[in-house]
Every structure is written in C-alpha cells, then in structure tokens.
Amino acid sequence: MCCPNTCAQVFKHCQEIGSIQRRSNIAGKGVNERLSYVFKITSDESLKKGLIEAVKIISEGGIVAFPTESFYGLGVDATNTDAVQNLFKIKGRDHNAPILILISSFRNLPQYVADIPPKAKRLGKKFWPGGLTMVFQSSSVLSSALTSNTGKVGIRISSHPLANALSNTLNVPITATSANISGMPPCVKADQVVEYFNNAVDLILDGGETQGKCPSTILDVTIDPPLIIREGMIKVEELINHLTNSG
C-alpha cells in the first residue's frame, strides 16, 4: 500500500488529466504499458464515456472499480478465468472464498445458474434490484474459479445507478467483490481504491462516496429452507415475512 500523501497526489493527478501511465494488469495480455485512470462521473455524457472505457477494459480481461449501494466493487468478466484469478491475486483473497457477480436483469439469470427454485423467483421479484445476493448452483458458463470449486455462485442485481448501468452495458456478468485487500476495510471513495491498489486496477469509475453501511445479505437458495449466509442490507425478518405472505 502506498503512503496517503502519495495516493492523494496520484488521485489529484488522475482527476486533472484523466489518465496516468501505469503497468498493464490485463490478465493474459502481453502489453507492457497502458493508460489506467480514475474517471470521474459528473454527467450523462461522462457516464457514457466511462462505460465505453469500462466495457473495453473488462472485455480485454482487465479490472474496473465502481460504486455500489454499499461500497466500491471490483469488476471483471465472470466468464474469464484468467481475469478472475487475477482478481483473487490483487485482493490477496483465499481461493476457498467464492466471489459474487452482478447481472443486468432477472431474465438473464437462467444463463448462469443450473436451477431457479420457486422461492428464489419470489425473492427476486421483491428484492431485485437491491441488496440481496442469492446463492445458486452455477452453470458451466461461469468460471469455476468464481465458485471456489463449490459449484455455487452468489448473484444479485444492483440498484446503484452506475453499477446497474455497467451491468446493462456489458454482454457478460461481472464480479462485484468489495474493493479492498482481503481482511481490510472496504472502500467508500475512489481515492481509497487508489490507496489499496495503485496500478493493480485498470480503471476506477468515480461515482462519488458510497453509503458504506451494510454489505448485501447473502441467502443460499440451493437448499430448502434457504440458509442465511450473511445478514446485511436486507433483514432476515423481511425475507421471512415475504416468503410467508407471498406463498
């Protein structure tokens, strides 16, 4: 991790000129140098430009940081094994810890899971887009590195405008693991992502400070009754009440 003063200078420089020269981190690419930068989203036009660059980087196997409802996340192509493995590497993440993904809409879910239980459909209609991650049996489309060889994958649809726009612009699902070194506090600001990762992230979409309260709630729907893995933005009582009253 770089010192705070250096990170602040780098971040200021990124804001002023839009890009700085850094070592390439594109997974599986033989490129020595590429422009890597913080892209500040201030208007619809800047959003369009930022999304174009993000799509290009992700399609090449790179890593993009972006804001979500809670913290900044790190996105790579969830079908690209090299990109997923690189993500584990820069986070120092245990390969036994699966990574969740974002999809653009419920109608895309069947492409990435082996089965959609009835309770998952009911919960998805209520809590997607939003702070509920549901764990499904993964399809063969997704990288096995994502699932940590469990055969399961956590999926959600984000309600954050920028994260949702990124999901909708891509033709592939993206990871949404928190932007932090494993075991360290997650980031709520773009400059904090710079402090953690310096040149290990190819693009940071700066959508301002995130709420930084709770992460998403994680619910395993591969078993019945579904199992709470982590309580977060959606409270257990809300899930129980909905399943009780909608069934």
Coordinates of C-alpha atoms in Angstrom, one line a residue:
M1 CA 0.0 0.0 0.0
C2 CA 1.3 3.4 -0.8
C3 CA 1.5 6.3 1.7
P4 CA -1.6 8.5 2.0
N5 CA 0.2 11.6 0.7
T6 CA 1.4 9.9 -2.4
C7 CA -2.0 8.4 -3.1
A8 CA -3.6 11.8 -2.7
Q9 CA -1.2 13.3 -5.3
V10 CA -1.9 10.4 -7.7
F11 CA -5.6 10.8 -7.3
K12 CA -5.5 14.6 -7.8
H13 CA -3.3 14.0 -11.0
C14 CA -5.9 11.5 -12.3
Q15 CA -8.7 14.0 -11.8
E16 CA -6.8 16.7 -13.6
I17 CA -5.6 14.9 -16.7
G18 CA -7.9 11.9 -16.8
S19 CA -5.2 9.3 -17.1
I20 CA -1.7 8.3 -16.0
Q21 CA 0.8 5.8 -17.4
R22 CA 0.9 2.6 -15.4
R23 CA 1.9 -1.0 -15.7
S24 CA -0.6 -3.2 -17.5
N25 CA -2.7 -5.6 -15.4
I26 CA -4.8 -7.0 -18.2
A27 CA -5.0 -10.7 -17.5
G28 CA -3.3 -12.9 -20.1
K29 CA -2.2 -9.9 -22.2
G30 CA 1.3 -9.3 -23.3
V31 CA 1.1 -5.5 -23.1
N32 CA 3.8 -3.7 -21.2
E33 CA 2.1 -0.3 -20.7
R34 CA -1.4 1.1 -20.7
L35 CA -3.3 4.1 -19.5
S36 CA -5.0 3.4 -16.2
Y37 CA -7.0 6.1 -14.5
V38 CA -9.7 7.4 -12.3
F39 CA -12.7 8.6 -14.4
K40 CA -15.0 11.0 -12.6
I41 CA -18.7 10.6 -13.4
T42 CA -20.3 14.1 -13.3
S43 CA -22.9 14.0 -16.1
D44 CA -24.7 11.7 -18.5
E45 CA -22.0 12.3 -21.1
S46 CA -19.2 11.4 -18.8
L47 CA -21.1 8.3 -17.8
K48 CA -21.3 7.2 -21.4
K49 CA -17.6 7.7 -21.9
G50 CA -16.8 5.9 -18.7
L51 CA -18.9 3.0 -19.6
I52 CA -17.3 2.7 -23.1
E53 CA -13.9 2.5 -21.5
A54 CA -15.0 0.1 -18.8
V55 CA -16.5 -2.3 -21.3
K56 CA -13.3 -2.2 -23.3
I57 CA -11.1 -3.0 -20.3
I58 CA -13.4 -5.7 -19.0
S59 CA -13.6 -7.4 -22.4
E60 CA -9.8 -7.4 -22.5
G61 CA -9.6 -9.2 -19.1
G62 CA -8.9 -6.1 -17.0
I63 CA -10.3 -4.9 -13.7
V64 CA -12.7 -2.0 -13.2
A65 CA -13.6 -0.5 -9.8
F66 CA -17.1 1.0 -9.5
P67 CA -19.5 2.2 -6.8
T68 CA -22.4 0.0 -5.5
E69 CA -25.1 0.6 -2.9
S70 CA -22.7 -0.1 0.0
F71 CA -19.0 0.0 -1.1
Y72 CA -16.9 0.2 -4.2
G73 CA -16.6 -3.1 -6.0
L74 CA -14.1 -4.7 -8.4
G75 CA -15.5 -6.0 -11.7
V76 CA -14.0 -8.4 -14.1
D77 CA -15.6 -10.7 -16.7
A78 CA -17.1 -13.5 -14.7
T79 CA -16.6 -15.9 -17.6
N80 CA -12.9 -15.2 -17.9
T81 CA -10.9 -17.5 -15.7
D82 CA -7.6 -15.5 -16.1
A83 CA -9.3 -12.3 -15.1
V84 CA -11.0 -13.9 -12.1
Q85 CA -7.7 -15.4 -10.9
N86 CA -6.0 -12.1 -11.2
L87 CA -8.8 -10.6 -9.1
F88 CA -8.1 -13.1 -6.3
K89 CA -4.4 -12.3 -6.6
I90 CA -4.6 -8.5 -6.2
K91 CA -7.0 -8.8 -3.3
G92 CA -4.9 -11.5 -1.6
R93 CA -8.2 -13.4 -1.3
D94 CA -8.4 -17.0 -0.2
H95 CA -9.3 -19.2 -3.2
N96 CA -11.8 -21.0 -0.9
A97 CA -13.9 -17.8 -0.7
P98 CA -16.3 -17.6 -3.7
I99 CA -16.9 -14.2 -5.4
L100 CA -20.4 -12.9 -6.2
I101 CA -21.5 -11.5 -9.5
L102 CA -23.9 -8.9 -10.9
I103 CA -26.3 -9.5 -13.7
S104 CA -28.4 -6.9 -15.6
S105 CA -31.9 -8.5 -15.2
F106 CA -33.8 -11.5 -13.9
R107 CA -34.4 -12.8 -17.4
N108 CA -30.6 -13.3 -17.8
L109 CA -30.4 -15.5 -14.7
P110 CA -31.1 -18.9 -16.4
Q111 CA -27.9 -18.5 -18.4
Y112 CA -25.7 -18.6 -15.3
V113 CA -27.5 -21.0 -12.9
A114 CA -28.5 -24.6 -13.1
D115 CA -31.8 -24.2 -11.4
I116 CA -34.1 -21.4 -10.1
P117 CA -36.1 -22.5 -7.1
P118 CA -39.6 -21.1 -6.8
K119 CA -38.7 -19.2 -3.6
A120 CA -35.8 -17.6 -5.4
K121 CA -38.2 -16.3 -8.1
R122 CA -40.4 -14.8 -5.4
L123 CA -37.5 -13.2 -3.6
G124 CA -36.0 -11.9 -6.8
K125 CA -39.3 -10.2 -7.8
K126 CA -39.4 -8.4 -4.4
F127 CA -35.7 -7.6 -3.6
W128 CA -34.0 -7.2 -7.0
P129 CA -32.6 -4.8 -7.9
G130 CA -31.3 -4.3 -4.4
G131 CA -29.2 -5.6 -1.5
L132 CA -30.0 -9.3 -1.7
T133 CA -27.4 -11.8 -3.0
M134 CA -28.8 -15.3 -3.7
V135 CA -26.6 -18.3 -4.0
F136 CA -27.4 -20.7 -6.8
Q137 CA -26.0 -23.8 -8.4
S138 CA -23.7 -22.4 -11.1
S139 CA -23.9 -23.2 -14.7
S140 CA -20.9 -24.1 -16.8
V141 CA -20.8 -20.6 -18.4
L142 CA -19.2 -19.1 -15.4
S143 CA -15.5 -19.5 -14.4
S144 CA -15.1 -22.3 -11.9
A145 CA -12.6 -20.0 -10.1
L146 CA -15.5 -17.9 -9.1
T147 CA -17.2 -20.7 -7.2
S148 CA -14.0 -21.9 -5.5
N149 CA -15.0 -25.3 -6.7
T150 CA -18.2 -25.3 -4.6
G151 CA -20.4 -25.4 -7.8
K152 CA -22.3 -22.4 -6.3
V153 CA -22.3 -18.7 -7.1
G154 CA -23.8 -15.7 -5.5
I155 CA -25.8 -13.4 -7.8
R156 CA -27.6 -10.1 -7.5
I157 CA -28.9 -7.2 -9.5
S158 CA -27.6 -3.8 -8.2
S159 CA -29.9 -0.9 -7.5
H160 CA -27.0 1.6 -7.8
P161 CA -27.4 3.6 -11.0
L162 CA -23.8 3.4 -12.1
A163 CA -23.3 -0.3 -11.2
N164 CA -26.6 -1.1 -12.9
A165 CA -25.6 0.9 -16.0
L166 CA -22.3 -1.0 -16.2
S167 CA -24.2 -4.4 -15.9
N168 CA -26.6 -3.4 -18.6
T169 CA -23.9 -2.2 -21.0
L170 CA -21.9 -5.5 -20.8
N171 CA -22.8 -8.7 -22.5
V172 CA -21.3 -10.7 -19.7
P173 CA -21.9 -10.9 -15.9
I174 CA -19.3 -9.1 -13.8
T175 CA -17.8 -9.7 -10.4
A176 CA -18.7 -7.3 -7.6
T177 CA -16.4 -8.3 -4.8
S178 CA -15.5 -5.4 -2.4
A179 CA -12.6 -3.1 -3.4
N180 CA -10.2 -3.9 -0.6
I181 CA -7.3 -6.1 0.3
S182 CA -8.9 -9.1 2.0
G183 CA -9.3 -8.5 5.7
M184 CA -9.1 -4.7 5.3
P185 CA -12.0 -2.2 5.4
P186 CA -13.8 -1.8 2.1
C187 CA -13.6 1.4 0.2
V188 CA -16.4 4.1 0.1
K189 CA -14.4 6.6 -2.1
A190 CA -12.4 6.3 -5.3
D191 CA -9.2 7.6 -3.8
Q192 CA -9.3 4.8 -1.2
V193 CA -9.3 2.3 -4.1
V194 CA -6.1 4.1 -5.4
E195 CA -4.5 3.7 -1.9
Y196 CA -5.2 0.0 -1.8
F197 CA -4.4 -1.0 -5.4
N198 CA -2.4 1.8 -7.0
N199 CA -1.7 0.4 -10.5
A200 CA -3.4 -3.0 -10.0
V201 CA -6.8 -1.7 -11.1
D202 CA -7.1 -0.6 -14.7
L203 CA -10.0 1.9 -14.3
I204 CA -11.8 3.4 -11.4
L205 CA -15.3 4.8 -12.2
D206 CA -15.6 7.6 -9.6
G207 CA -19.3 8.0 -8.8
G208 CA -18.7 9.7 -5.5
E209 CA -18.9 8.4 -2.0
T210 CA -21.0 5.3 -1.3
Q211 CA -23.2 4.8 1.7
G212 CA -20.8 2.3 3.3
K213 CA -23.3 0.8 5.7
C214 CA -24.0 -2.8 5.3
P215 CA -23.0 -5.2 2.5
S216 CA -25.6 -7.3 0.7
T217 CA -27.5 -10.0 2.5
I218 CA -26.4 -13.4 1.3
L219 CA -29.0 -16.2 1.1
D220 CA -28.3 -19.8 -0.1
V221 CA -31.4 -20.8 -2.1
T222 CA -29.9 -24.2 -3.2
I223 CA -31.4 -25.7 -0.1
D224 CA -34.9 -25.6 1.5
P225 CA -35.5 -23.8 3.7
P226 CA -33.0 -21.2 2.3
L227 CA -29.9 -20.6 4.5
I228 CA -28.8 -17.1 5.6
I229 CA -25.0 -16.9 5.0
R230 CA -24.8 -13.2 5.9
E231 CA -27.3 -10.7 7.2
G232 CA -26.8 -7.3 5.6
M233 CA -28.9 -4.7 3.8
I234 CA -32.0 -6.9 3.8
K235 CA -33.0 -8.1 7.2
V236 CA -33.9 -11.8 7.9
E237 CA -37.3 -10.7 9.1
E238 CA -38.1 -9.1 5.7
L239 CA -37.1 -12.3 3.9
I240 CA -39.2 -14.5 6.2
N241 CA -42.2 -12.2 6.0
H242 CA -42.1 -12.0 2.2
L243 CA -41.8 -15.8 1.8
T244 CA -44.6 -16.4 4.3
N245 CA -47.0 -13.8 2.8
S246 CA -46.3 -14.4 -0.8
G247 CA -46.5 -18.2 -0.9

